[in-house]
C-alpha positions as a printed Julia matrix, in Angstrom:
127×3 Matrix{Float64}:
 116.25  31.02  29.2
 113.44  32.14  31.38
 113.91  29.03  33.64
 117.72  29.75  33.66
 116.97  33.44  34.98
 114.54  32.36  37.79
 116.55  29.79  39.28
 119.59  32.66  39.42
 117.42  34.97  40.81
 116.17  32.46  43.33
 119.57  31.22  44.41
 120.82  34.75  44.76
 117.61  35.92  46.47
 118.13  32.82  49.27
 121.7   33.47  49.74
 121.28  36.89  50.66
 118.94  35.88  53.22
 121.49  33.37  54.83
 122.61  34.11  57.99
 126.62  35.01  58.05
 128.55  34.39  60.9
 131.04  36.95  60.02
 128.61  39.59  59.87
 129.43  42.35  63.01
 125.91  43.43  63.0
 124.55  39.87  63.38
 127.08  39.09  66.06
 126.66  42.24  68.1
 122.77  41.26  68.37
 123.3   37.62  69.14
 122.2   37.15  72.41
 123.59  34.09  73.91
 121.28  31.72  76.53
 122.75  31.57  79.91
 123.8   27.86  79.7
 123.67  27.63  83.8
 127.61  26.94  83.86
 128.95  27.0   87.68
 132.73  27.37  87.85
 134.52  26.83  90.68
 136.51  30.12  92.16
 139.34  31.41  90.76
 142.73  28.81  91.32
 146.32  30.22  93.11
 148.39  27.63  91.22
 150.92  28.75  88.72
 150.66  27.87  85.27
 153.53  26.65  82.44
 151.04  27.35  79.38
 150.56  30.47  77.73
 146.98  31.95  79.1
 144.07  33.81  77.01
 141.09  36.29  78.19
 143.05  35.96  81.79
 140.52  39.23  82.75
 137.21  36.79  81.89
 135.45  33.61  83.51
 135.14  31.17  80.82
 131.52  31.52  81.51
 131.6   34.85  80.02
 133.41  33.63  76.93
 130.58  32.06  74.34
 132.17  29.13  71.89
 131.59  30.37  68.14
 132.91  27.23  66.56
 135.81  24.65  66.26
 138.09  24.47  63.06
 140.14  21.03  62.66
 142.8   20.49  59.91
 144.4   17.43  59.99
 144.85  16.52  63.79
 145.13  19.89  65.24
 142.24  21.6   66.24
 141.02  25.26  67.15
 138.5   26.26  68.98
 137.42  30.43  68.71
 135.85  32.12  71.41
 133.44  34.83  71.49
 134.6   37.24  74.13
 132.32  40.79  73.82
 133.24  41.32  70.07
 136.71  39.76  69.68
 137.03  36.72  68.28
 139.55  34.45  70.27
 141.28  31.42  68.56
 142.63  28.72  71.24
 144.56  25.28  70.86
 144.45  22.23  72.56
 147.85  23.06  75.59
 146.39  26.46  75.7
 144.85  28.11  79.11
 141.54  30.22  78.84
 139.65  32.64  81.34
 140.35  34.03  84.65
 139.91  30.08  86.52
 143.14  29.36  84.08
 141.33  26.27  82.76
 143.55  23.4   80.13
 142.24  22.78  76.7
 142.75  19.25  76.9
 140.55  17.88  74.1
 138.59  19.8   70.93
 135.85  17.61  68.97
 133.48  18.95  66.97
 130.46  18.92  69.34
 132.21  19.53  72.64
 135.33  20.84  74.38
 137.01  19.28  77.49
 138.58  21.57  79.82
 141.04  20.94  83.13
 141.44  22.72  85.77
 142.99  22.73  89.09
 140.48  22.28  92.07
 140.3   25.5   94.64
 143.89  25.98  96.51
 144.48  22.2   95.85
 147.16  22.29  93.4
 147.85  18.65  92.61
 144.17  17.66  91.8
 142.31  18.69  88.49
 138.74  18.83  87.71
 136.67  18.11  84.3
 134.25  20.37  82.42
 132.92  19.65  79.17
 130.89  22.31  77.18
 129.07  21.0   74.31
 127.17  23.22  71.49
């Protein structure tokens, strides 16, 4: 019985200690490493897809994590305290970069080169 009480007490005591992702106070203290991310300026062109965070760079917006179910995928974004939840077809940030590919280590992004409307370019964030 003794044995059966310690190892409660012991699994309770290390799951309070786990960290929580959907704890506000943990997230509000996060601070997140400058990842040395150079976007190009902000495009002209004019976009079909619905946009997100269109007042941010998406150097300002901080990848929390990716969900997949089935072959869809989400990806949510950490932008100052709100959590944003994006699809692949979905624009993000001021630069009005194309979710083009969610995995679960990395996101692939197009976007349309400065005032050159017919060629994209390719970034890939991992985490």
């Amino acid at each position: 019985m003794k044995k059966l009480f310690l190892i409660l007490i012991a699994t309770f005591s290390v799951s309070v200690f786990s960290q929580d992702p959907f704890d506000r106070k943990q997230r509000e203290q996060t601070e997140y490493p400058k990842e040395g991310l150079t976007l190009p300026p902000v495009s002209t062109c004019v976009y079909s897809e619905p946009r997100l965070a269109e007042e941010r760079p998406l150097a300002q917006l901080h990848i929390v994590g990716v969900v997949q179910y089935g072959k869809q995928a989400e990806v949510f974004f950490n932008d100052d305290g709100h959590i944003l939840s994006a699809q692949v077809g979905q624009r993000i940030g001021k630069e009005g970069y194309l979710i083009e590919k969610v995995s679960k280590n990395s996101v692939a992004f197009q976007g349309y080169k400065t005032g050159q409307c017919e060629q994209t370019t390719s970034i890939i964030m991992g985490f």
